[in-house]
mmCIF file of C-alpha atoms and ligand atoms in Angstrom:
data_model
loop_
_atom_site.group_PDB
_atom_site.id
_atom_site.type_symbol
_atom_site.label_atom_id
_atom_site.label_comp_id
_atom_site.label_asym_id
_atom_site.label_seq_id
_atom_site.Cartn_x
_atom_site.Cartn_y
_atom_site.Cartn_z
ATOM 1 C CA MET I 1 129.449 70.344 258.547
ATOM 2 C CA ALA I 2 126.953 71.977 261.376
ATOM 3 C CA SER I 3 123.802 69.336 261.400
ATOM 4 C CA VAL I 4 120.486 70.251 259.921
ATOM 5 C CA VAL I 5 118.422 70.908 263.006
ATOM 6 C CA PRO I 6 115.050 73.147 263.464
ATOM 7 C CA LEU I 7 115.240 76.696 262.959
ATOM 8 C CA THR I 8 113.196 77.405 265.469
ATOM 9 C CA GLY I 9 115.203 75.703 268.412
ATOM 10 C CA ARG I 10 112.927 73.428 269.057
ATOM 11 C CA PRO I 11 113.927 69.508 269.288
ATOM 12 C CA SER I 12 113.560 67.434 265.685
ATOM 13 C CA ARG I 13 111.201 65.466 265.081
ATOM 14 C CA PHE I 14 113.262 63.799 262.197
ATOM 15 C CA GLU I 15 116.643 63.616 260.931
ATOM 16 C CA GLY I 16 117.702 66.737 259.193
ATOM 17 C CA GLY I 17 120.556 67.036 255.972
ATOM 18 C CA LEU I 18 120.999 65.077 252.946
ATOM 19 C CA ARG I 19 119.252 61.624 252.605
ATOM 20 C CA GLU I 20 119.754 59.427 249.540
ATOM 21 C CA VAL I 21 115.916 58.486 248.429
ATOM 22 C CA ALA I 22 116.968 56.566 245.267
ATOM 23 C CA PRO I 23 120.439 55.651 243.737
ATOM 24 C CA ARG I 24 121.425 59.207 243.233
ATOM 25 C CA ALA I 25 118.283 60.997 243.943
ATOM 26 C CA TYR I 26 118.350 62.656 246.871
ATOM 27 C CA ALA I 27 116.410 64.725 249.574
ATOM 28 C CA TRP I 28 117.398 67.917 251.608
ATOM 29 C CA LEU I 29 115.532 67.888 254.395
ATOM 30 C CA GLN I 30 115.303 70.909 257.008
ATOM 31 C CA PRO I 31 112.985 69.655 260.346
ATOM 32 C CA ASN I 32 110.259 70.230 261.485
ATOM 33 C CA GLY I 33 108.483 71.918 258.370
ATOM 34 C CA ALA I 34 107.150 74.886 259.817
ATOM 35 C CA TRP I 35 107.440 78.324 258.651
ATOM 36 C CA GLY I 36 110.325 78.633 256.265
ATOM 37 C CA GLU I 37 111.727 74.997 257.220
ATOM 38 C CA ALA I 38 111.473 74.100 253.774
ATOM 39 C CA ASN I 39 112.933 70.777 251.860
ATOM 40 C CA ALA I 40 114.796 70.855 248.454
ATOM 41 C CA GLY I 41 115.953 68.042 246.058
ATOM 42 C CA LEU I 42 118.846 67.083 243.931
ATOM 43 C CA ILE I 43 119.316 64.563 241.052
ATOM 44 C CA VAL I 44 122.702 63.337 239.823
ATOM 45 C CA GLY I 45 123.177 62.122 236.214
ATOM 46 C CA ASP I 46 125.886 61.644 234.248
ATOM 47 C CA GLY I 47 128.236 64.855 234.009
ATOM 48 C CA ALA I 48 125.580 67.002 235.072
ATOM 49 C CA SER I 49 122.868 67.580 237.882
ATOM 50 C CA MET I 50 119.697 69.230 238.706
ATOM 51 C CA LEU I 51 118.434 71.022 241.854
ATOM 52 C CA ILE I 52 114.891 71.038 242.790
ATOM 53 C CA ASP I 53 114.174 74.736 245.149
ATOM 54 C CA THR I 54 116.623 76.853 246.927
ATOM 55 C CA LEU I 55 115.451 77.468 250.520
ATOM 56 C CA TRP I 56 114.777 80.737 251.848
ATOM 57 C CA ASP I 57 118.216 82.517 252.459
ATOM 58 C CA GLU I 58 121.692 82.064 250.994
ATOM 59 C CA SER I 59 123.427 80.846 254.343
ATOM 60 C CA LEU I 60 120.891 77.904 254.207
ATOM 61 C CA ALA I 61 121.423 77.513 250.299
ATOM 62 C CA ARG I 62 125.399 77.481 250.698
ATOM 63 C CA GLN I 63 125.036 75.003 253.650
ATOM 64 C CA MET I 64 123.141 72.653 251.231
ATOM 65 C CA LEU I 65 125.626 73.649 248.357
ATOM 66 C CA GLU I 66 128.525 72.738 250.901
ATOM 67 C CA ALA I 67 126.530 69.153 251.747
ATOM 68 C CA ILE I 68 126.123 67.880 248.223
ATOM 69 C CA ALA I 69 129.451 69.219 246.831
ATOM 70 C CA THR I 70 130.869 65.819 246.371
ATOM 71 C CA HIS I 71 127.673 64.447 244.307
ATOM 72 C CA VAL I 72 128.148 66.975 242.159
ATOM 73 C CA ARG I 73 131.610 67.477 241.659
ATOM 74 C CA ASP I 74 131.898 65.307 238.518
ATOM 75 C CA ALA I 75 128.501 65.949 237.652
ATOM 76 C CA PRO I 76 127.711 69.763 238.111
ATOM 77 C CA ILE I 77 124.555 71.473 238.189
ATOM 78 C CA ARG I 78 123.050 72.687 234.736
ATOM 79 C CA THR I 79 119.293 73.213 235.954
ATOM 80 C CA VAL I 80 117.623 74.557 239.065
ATOM 81 C CA LEU I 81 113.826 74.082 239.186
ATOM 82 C CA ASN I 82 111.811 76.722 241.342
ATOM 83 C CA THR I 83 108.702 74.556 242.223
ATOM 84 C CA HIS I 84 106.676 77.588 242.985
ATOM 85 C CA SER I 85 106.687 81.525 244.071
ATOM 86 C CA ASP I 86 107.058 81.403 247.815
ATOM 87 C CA GLY I 87 110.235 82.939 248.644
ATOM 88 C CA ASP I 88 111.389 79.967 250.791
ATOM 89 C CA HIS I 89 111.879 77.753 247.514
ATOM 90 C CA TRP I 90 113.984 80.139 245.726
ATOM 91 C CA TRP I 91 115.486 83.021 247.431
ATOM 92 C CA GLY I 92 118.633 81.172 247.652
ATOM 93 C CA ASN I 93 118.753 81.326 243.965
ATOM 94 C CA ALA I 94 121.714 83.893 243.843
ATOM 95 C CA THR I 95 123.861 81.151 245.557
ATOM 96 C CA MET I 96 123.669 78.520 242.394
ATOM 97 C CA PRO I 97 126.412 78.320 239.734
ATOM 98 C CA PRO I 98 125.809 81.335 237.338
ATOM 99 C CA GLU I 99 125.895 78.961 234.055
ATOM 100 C CA ALA I 100 123.267 76.886 235.583
ATOM 101 C CA GLU I 101 119.996 77.987 233.930
ATOM 102 C CA ILE I 102 117.277 78.428 236.311
ATOM 103 C CA ILE I 103 113.707 77.551 235.276
ATOM 104 C CA THR I 104 109.595 77.974 236.909
ATOM 105 C CA CYS I 105 106.296 77.852 235.270
ATOM 106 C CA THR I 106 104.628 80.846 234.120
ATOM 107 C CA PRO I 107 102.351 81.399 236.803
ATOM 108 C CA SER I 108 105.081 81.009 239.383
ATOM 109 C CA ARG I 109 106.972 83.419 237.559
ATOM 110 C CA GLU I 110 104.203 85.830 237.453
ATOM 111 C CA ALA I 111 103.764 85.345 241.285
ATOM 112 C CA MET I 112 107.168 86.072 242.124
ATOM 113 C CA ASP I 113 106.710 89.644 240.812
ATOM 114 C CA ALA I 114 104.114 90.068 243.398
ATOM 115 C CA GLU I 115 106.067 88.601 246.256
ATOM 116 C CA SER I 116 107.190 91.071 249.173
ATOM 117 C CA SER I 117 110.669 91.812 248.588
ATOM 118 C CA PRO I 118 113.145 89.851 250.971
ATOM 119 C CA GLN I 119 114.329 93.376 252.113
ATOM 120 C CA ALA I 120 110.788 94.588 253.051
ATOM 121 C CA LEU I 121 110.387 91.165 255.098
ATOM 122 C CA ALA I 122 113.593 91.791 256.844
ATOM 123 C CA ARG I 123 112.593 95.058 257.932
ATOM 124 C CA LEU I 124 109.317 93.896 259.068
ATOM 125 C CA ALA I 125 111.281 91.417 261.298
ATOM 126 C CA ARG I 126 113.351 94.087 262.647
ATOM 127 C CA LEU I 127 110.128 96.459 263.405
ATOM 128 C CA ALA I 128 108.269 93.071 264.917
ATOM 129 C CA GLY I 129 111.050 92.750 267.209
ATOM 130 C CA LEU I 130 110.963 95.649 268.394
ATOM 131 C CA ALA I 131 107.243 95.994 268.786
ATOM 132 C CA SER I 132 107.159 92.143 270.489
ATOM 133 C CA ARG I 133 107.122 94.013 274.078
ATOM 134 C CA ALA I 134 104.033 95.654 273.243
ATOM 135 C CA PRO I 135 100.800 94.696 275.060
ATOM 136 C CA GLY I 136 97.873 92.978 273.841
ATOM 137 C CA SER I 137 96.960 92.037 270.080
ATOM 138 C CA LEU I 138 99.798 94.091 268.415
ATOM 139 C CA GLY I 139 102.293 92.287 270.723
ATOM 140 C CA GLY I 140 101.138 89.160 270.155
ATOM 141 C CA LEU I 141 101.152 89.524 266.387
ATOM 142 C CA SER I 142 104.610 90.983 266.316
ATOM 143 C CA ARG I 143 106.181 88.160 268.666
ATOM 144 C CA TYR I 144 104.398 85.883 266.023
ATOM 145 C CA VAL I 145 106.144 87.167 262.851
ATOM 146 C CA SER I 146 109.326 87.838 264.946
ATOM 147 C CA ASP I 147 109.546 84.017 265.741
ATOM 148 C CA MET I 148 108.634 83.297 262.374
ATOM 149 C CA LEU I 149 111.038 85.442 260.406
ATOM 150 C CA SER I 150 114.310 85.653 262.882
ATOM 151 C CA PRO I 151 116.063 82.369 261.983
ATOM 152 C CA PHE I 152 116.127 83.760 258.404
ATOM 153 C CA ASP I 153 118.915 86.204 257.115
ATOM 154 C CA LEU I 154 116.573 87.637 254.724
ATOM 155 C CA ALA I 155 118.111 91.304 254.252
ATOM 156 C CA ALA I 156 121.513 89.819 252.281
ATOM 157 C CA VAL I 157 119.231 87.931 249.966
ATOM 158 C CA ARG I 158 120.029 89.090 246.561
ATOM 159 C CA LEU I 159 117.239 88.003 244.167
ATOM 160 C CA ARG I 160 118.168 85.922 241.104
ATOM 161 C CA TYR I 161 114.863 85.504 238.777
ATOM 162 C CA PRO I 162 114.401 82.430 237.121
ATOM 163 C CA ASP I 163 116.120 82.786 233.198
ATOM 164 C CA HIS I 164 113.239 80.607 231.667
ATOM 165 C CA THR I 165 109.675 79.691 232.068
ATOM 166 C CA PHE I 166 107.686 76.843 230.862
ATOM 167 C CA SER I 167 103.536 75.890 230.529
ATOM 168 C CA GLU I 168 101.928 72.469 231.812
ATOM 169 C CA ARG I 169 104.977 70.212 231.421
ATOM 170 C CA LEU I 170 108.664 69.705 230.325
ATOM 171 C CA THR I 171 110.766 66.702 229.855
ATOM 172 C CA LEU I 172 114.159 66.957 230.930
ATOM 173 C CA ASP I 173 116.940 64.793 230.539
ATOM 174 C CA VAL I 174 119.521 65.235 233.060
ATOM 175 C CA GLY I 175 122.683 63.517 232.328
ATOM 176 C CA GLY I 176 120.832 60.788 230.605
ATOM 177 C CA ARG I 177 117.940 60.443 233.794
ATOM 178 C CA GLU I 178 114.671 61.670 232.250
ATOM 179 C CA VAL I 179 112.750 64.129 234.586
ATOM 180 C CA GLN I 180 109.170 65.055 234.108
ATOM 181 C CA LEU I 181 108.252 68.470 235.455
ATOM 182 C CA LEU I 182 104.569 68.667 235.490
ATOM 183 C CA VAL I 183 102.362 71.900 236.948
ATOM 184 C CA LEU I 184 99.503 70.442 238.949
ATOM 185 C CA GLY I 185 98.632 74.115 240.241
ATOM 186 C CA PRO I 186 97.218 76.143 241.188
ATOM 187 C CA ALA I 187 96.713 75.006 244.537
ATOM 188 C CA HIS I 188 99.270 75.937 247.282
ATOM 189 C CA THR I 189 100.031 78.872 244.851
ATOM 190 C CA PRO I 190 99.398 79.782 241.515
ATOM 191 C CA GLY I 191 102.020 77.502 239.834
ATOM 192 C CA ASP I 192 102.762 74.539 242.008
ATOM 193 C CA THR I 193 105.257 72.260 240.133
ATOM 194 C CA VAL I 194 106.379 68.705 240.974
ATOM 195 C CA ALA I 195 109.622 66.749 239.097
ATOM 196 C CA TYR I 196 108.966 63.338 238.647
ATOM 197 C CA MET I 197 111.768 60.618 238.243
ATOM 198 C CA PRO I 198 109.988 57.411 236.174
ATOM 199 C CA ASP I 199 113.373 55.451 236.478
ATOM 200 C CA ALA I 200 113.430 55.749 240.173
ATOM 201 C CA GLY I 201 109.854 56.100 241.027
ATOM 202 C CA VAL I 202 110.547 59.248 243.228
ATOM 203 C CA VAL I 203 108.427 62.740 243.231
ATOM 204 C CA PHE I 204 109.934 66.239 244.377
ATOM 205 C CA ALA I 205 106.145 67.031 245.044
ATOM 206 C CA ALA I 206 107.171 70.462 246.791
ATOM 207 C CA ASP I 207 104.209 72.118 249.037
ATOM 208 C CA LEU I 208 101.778 70.215 247.456
ATOM 209 C CA VAL I 209 102.604 67.502 249.949
ATOM 210 C CA PHE I 210 103.343 68.811 253.967
ATOM 211 C CA VAL I 211 103.767 66.020 256.067
ATOM 212 C CA LYS I 212 102.925 67.115 259.745
ATOM 213 C CA ALA I 213 102.557 70.151 258.880
ATOM 214 C CA ILE I 214 99.372 71.992 258.464
ATOM 215 C CA PRO I 215 99.407 72.958 254.602
ATOM 216 C CA VAL I 216 98.746 76.606 253.763
ATOM 217 C CA MET I 217 96.586 77.219 250.750
ATOM 218 C CA TRP I 218 97.511 80.936 249.829
ATOM 219 C CA HIS I 219 95.652 80.707 246.255
ATOM 220 C CA GLY I 220 93.509 77.420 246.143
ATOM 221 C CA PRO I 221 91.166 76.326 244.557
ATOM 222 C CA SER I 222 91.184 73.335 247.453
ATOM 223 C CA THR I 223 89.684 71.097 244.248
ATOM 224 C CA GLY I 224 92.822 72.000 242.509
ATOM 225 C CA TRP I 225 94.706 70.638 245.433
ATOM 226 C CA LEU I 226 92.679 67.271 245.536
ATOM 227 C CA SER I 227 93.116 66.580 241.854
ATOM 228 C CA ALA I 228 96.722 67.271 242.151
ATOM 229 C CA LEU I 229 97.051 65.008 245.085
ATOM 230 C CA GLU I 230 95.052 62.118 242.641
ATOM 231 C CA THR I 231 97.608 62.838 239.985
ATOM 232 C CA LEU I 232 100.868 62.518 242.338
ATOM 233 C CA LEU I 233 98.919 59.032 243.840
ATOM 234 C CA ALA I 234 98.295 57.905 240.065
ATOM 235 C CA LEU I 235 102.061 58.195 239.347
ATOM 236 C CA ASP I 236 102.617 55.503 241.958
ATOM 237 C CA ALA I 237 105.619 56.709 243.188
ATOM 238 C CA ASP I 238 107.827 54.802 245.682
ATOM 239 C CA VAL I 239 109.065 58.351 247.396
ATOM 240 C CA TYR I 240 107.103 61.404 247.600
ATOM 241 C CA VAL I 241 109.482 64.528 248.808
ATOM 242 C CA PRO I 242 107.723 67.086 250.396
ATOM 243 C CA GLY I 243 107.793 70.494 250.695
ATOM 244 C CA HIS I 244 107.851 70.806 254.471
ATOM 245 C CA GLY I 245 108.214 67.608 256.818
ATOM 246 C CA ASP I 246 109.596 64.142 256.039
ATOM 247 C CA ILE I 247 109.748 61.832 253.523
ATOM 248 C CA ALA I 248 106.195 60.734 252.398
ATOM 249 C CA ARG I 249 104.793 57.486 250.775
ATOM 250 C CA THR I 250 101.508 56.656 249.814
ATOM 251 C CA PRO I 251 99.961 56.748 253.572
ATOM 252 C CA GLU I 252 101.205 60.523 254.138
ATOM 253 C CA LEU I 253 99.493 61.927 250.503
ATOM 254 C CA GLU I 254 96.135 60.094 251.607
ATOM 255 C CA ALA I 255 96.360 61.695 254.749
ATOM 256 C CA MET I 256 96.768 64.773 253.130
ATOM 257 C CA GLN I 257 93.550 63.904 250.976
ATOM 258 C CA ARG I 258 91.565 63.391 254.563
ATOM 259 C CA PHE I 259 92.792 66.890 255.344
ATOM 260 C CA TRP I 260 91.437 68.491 252.753
ATOM 261 C CA THR I 261 88.097 66.687 252.392
ATOM 262 C CA TRP I 262 87.695 67.096 255.998
ATOM 263 C CA LEU I 263 88.386 70.749 256.108
ATOM 264 C CA ARG I 264 86.531 71.769 252.526
ATOM 265 C CA ALA I 265 83.127 70.371 254.518
ATOM 266 C CA ALA I 266 83.604 71.493 257.768
ATOM 267 C CA ALA I 267 84.914 74.886 256.977
ATOM 268 C CA ALA I 268 81.524 74.842 254.627
ATOM 269 C CA ASP I 269 79.405 74.098 257.409
ATOM 270 C CA ARG I 270 80.752 77.074 259.437
ATOM 271 C CA HIS I 271 80.738 79.289 256.534
ATOM 272 C CA ALA I 272 76.973 78.673 255.914
ATOM 273 C CA VAL I 273 76.054 80.075 259.250
ATOM 274 C CA GLY I 274 78.195 83.135 258.520
ATOM 275 C CA GLU I 275 81.232 82.556 260.862
ATOM 276 C CA ASP I 276 84.307 84.471 260.183
ATOM 277 C CA PRO I 277 87.645 82.776 259.614
ATOM 278 C CA LEU I 278 88.945 83.518 263.233
ATOM 279 C CA THR I 279 85.919 82.145 264.645
ATOM 280 C CA ALA I 280 85.218 79.444 262.476
ATOM 281 C CA THR I 281 89.149 78.300 262.603
ATOM 282 C CA GLU I 282 89.155 78.160 266.704
ATOM 283 C CA ALA I 283 85.702 76.053 266.157
ATOM 284 C CA LEU I 284 87.446 73.612 263.825
ATOM 285 C CA ILE I 285 90.542 73.406 265.476
ATOM 286 C CA ARG I 286 88.785 72.365 268.791
ATOM 287 C CA SER I 287 86.379 69.811 267.143
ATOM 288 C CA ALA I 288 86.914 66.000 267.094
ATOM 289 C CA GLY I 289 87.238 66.380 263.162
ATOM 290 C CA PHE I 290 90.964 67.820 263.815
ATOM 291 C CA ASP I 291 92.282 65.152 266.021
ATOM 292 C CA GLU I 292 93.939 63.365 263.440
ATOM 293 C CA PHE I 293 96.011 66.330 262.389
ATOM 294 C CA ARG I 294 96.538 67.717 266.303
ATOM 295 C CA ASP I 295 99.837 67.039 266.446
ATOM 296 C CA TRP I 296 101.045 68.986 262.784
ATOM 297 C CA GLU I 297 103.006 71.671 263.052
ATOM 298 C CA CYS I 298 101.395 75.262 263.006
ATOM 299 C CA PRO I 299 97.981 74.377 263.785
ATOM 300 C CA GLU I 300 97.136 78.093 263.833
ATOM 301 C CA ARG I 301 97.957 79.004 260.141
ATOM 302 C CA LEU I 302 94.949 76.541 259.304
ATOM 303 C CA LEU I 303 93.092 80.035 259.441
ATOM 304 C CA ILE I 304 94.983 81.093 256.219
ATOM 305 C CA SER I 305 93.298 78.398 254.315
ATOM 306 C CA VAL I 306 89.842 78.635 255.634
ATOM 307 C CA ALA I 307 89.994 82.642 254.639
ATOM 308 C CA ALA I 308 91.159 81.235 251.377
ATOM 309 C CA LEU I 309 88.106 78.736 251.094
ATOM 310 C CA ASN I 310 85.262 81.068 252.172
ATOM 311 C CA ARG I 311 86.100 83.080 248.950
ATOM 312 C CA GLU I 312 86.014 79.853 247.259
ATOM 313 C CA PHE I 313 82.509 79.314 248.835
ATOM 314 C CA ASP I 314 81.463 82.650 247.662
ATOM 315 C CA GLY I 315 82.362 82.320 244.250
ATOM 316 C CA GLN I 316 85.136 85.080 244.431
ATOM 317 C CA PRO I 317 88.703 84.847 242.751
ATOM 318 C CA PRO I 318 91.631 83.810 244.918
ATOM 319 C CA MET I 319 93.218 85.931 247.006
ATOM 320 C CA ARG I 320 95.755 88.513 246.005
ATOM 321 C CA VAL I 321 98.326 88.166 248.638
ATOM 322 C CA THR I 322 99.018 91.859 249.089
ATOM 323 C CA PRO I 323 101.266 93.304 252.137
ATOM 324 C CA ALA I 324 98.198 94.233 253.733
ATOM 325 C CA VAL I 325 96.345 91.042 253.359
ATOM 326 C CA ARG I 326 99.100 89.374 254.723
ATOM 327 C CA ALA I 327 99.257 91.432 257.756
ATOM 328 C CA ARG I 328 95.603 90.759 258.571
ATOM 329 C CA LEU I 329 95.996 87.355 258.218
ATOM 330 C CA PHE I 330 99.101 87.307 260.177
ATOM 331 C CA ARG I 331 97.283 89.276 263.088
ATOM 332 C CA HIS I 332 94.338 86.689 263.218
ATOM 333 C CA VAL I 333 96.527 83.695 263.162
ATOM 334 C CA ALA I 334 98.430 85.130 266.310
ATOM 335 C CA ILE I 335 95.402 86.153 268.295
ATOM 336 C CA LEU I 336 94.335 82.473 267.393
ATOM 337 C CA LYS I 337 97.680 81.154 268.600
ATOM 338 C CA ARG I 338 97.238 82.771 271.692
ATOM 339 C CA ARG I 339 93.605 82.005 272.190
ATOM 340 C CA LEU I 340 94.913 78.223 271.480
ATOM 341 C CA GLU I 341 97.335 78.364 274.422
ATOM 342 C CA GLY I 342 94.734 79.804 276.632
ATOM 343 C CA ARG I 343 96.031 83.169 276.701
HETATM 344 ZN ZN1 ZN L 401 107.088 76.081 251.228
#
């Protein structure tokens, strides 16, 4: 089987592939946790298994299914959890066994309907590839989007929506093992769900935890993210499988707490003097407060969270991430990346 290496072609910062994090509990890790480099999880019980998230495209999902085949031979996948509505966590659903039941929480299911389609993103990737030679900010934006999307085969994605929804919490019996699904959003997206295994001391925390990668807050509120981190820490698990990045333990969650505490305060100061998200984010990244997070993946995407925070500070409802809003944000993210690289 091909090894699991960064899709960006960059060197691996941690070992990818299947890792047993507790007896018959596995993380599927995709270095380095940048855009679309998402993780997943597997819980194997007696005669039944559960999969947590299905990655961004069907070939990535099939690679994962191949890697777990021996573990699920006598314990077929009966349940698949989609932790939230971002495509990089559920667009591989169509590769799952037809008899497996796919579930997600109600707010995530609603947000899935508002997502751009995989084919629309594939078209965008193609256009961005063509336009990436243009001079100026159009070329910069196009290169950024093209680099982000080109590792993925989004055109071939067949959408399979979840079969059932739940709200707030649900306790499952996965082949004799207790799995608690806790909806801790809205934070990263409208409906962030984690899967907690009390018997194993493992939490599949999805995109409420990023490790050495700058988190993205599309929805918010940031206070919701901070209270979700408190809840996760109170579970006192040995292992937290993040949505992006290497396996986390308590110190990595505490780093996330410091990140949001710093960003909320620092972005509020910039917002108070009327700076727009682009100017504010560049200053934030150049400030000493950012030093702890400087080697995390994708610093430029801090801008998206700053834009969401500014809405919070103004008392506005969360962003509705329409294609036009996404395009404007990515244009600014691309401009910021060029500025940070001194171009
Ligand atoms: Zn993600």
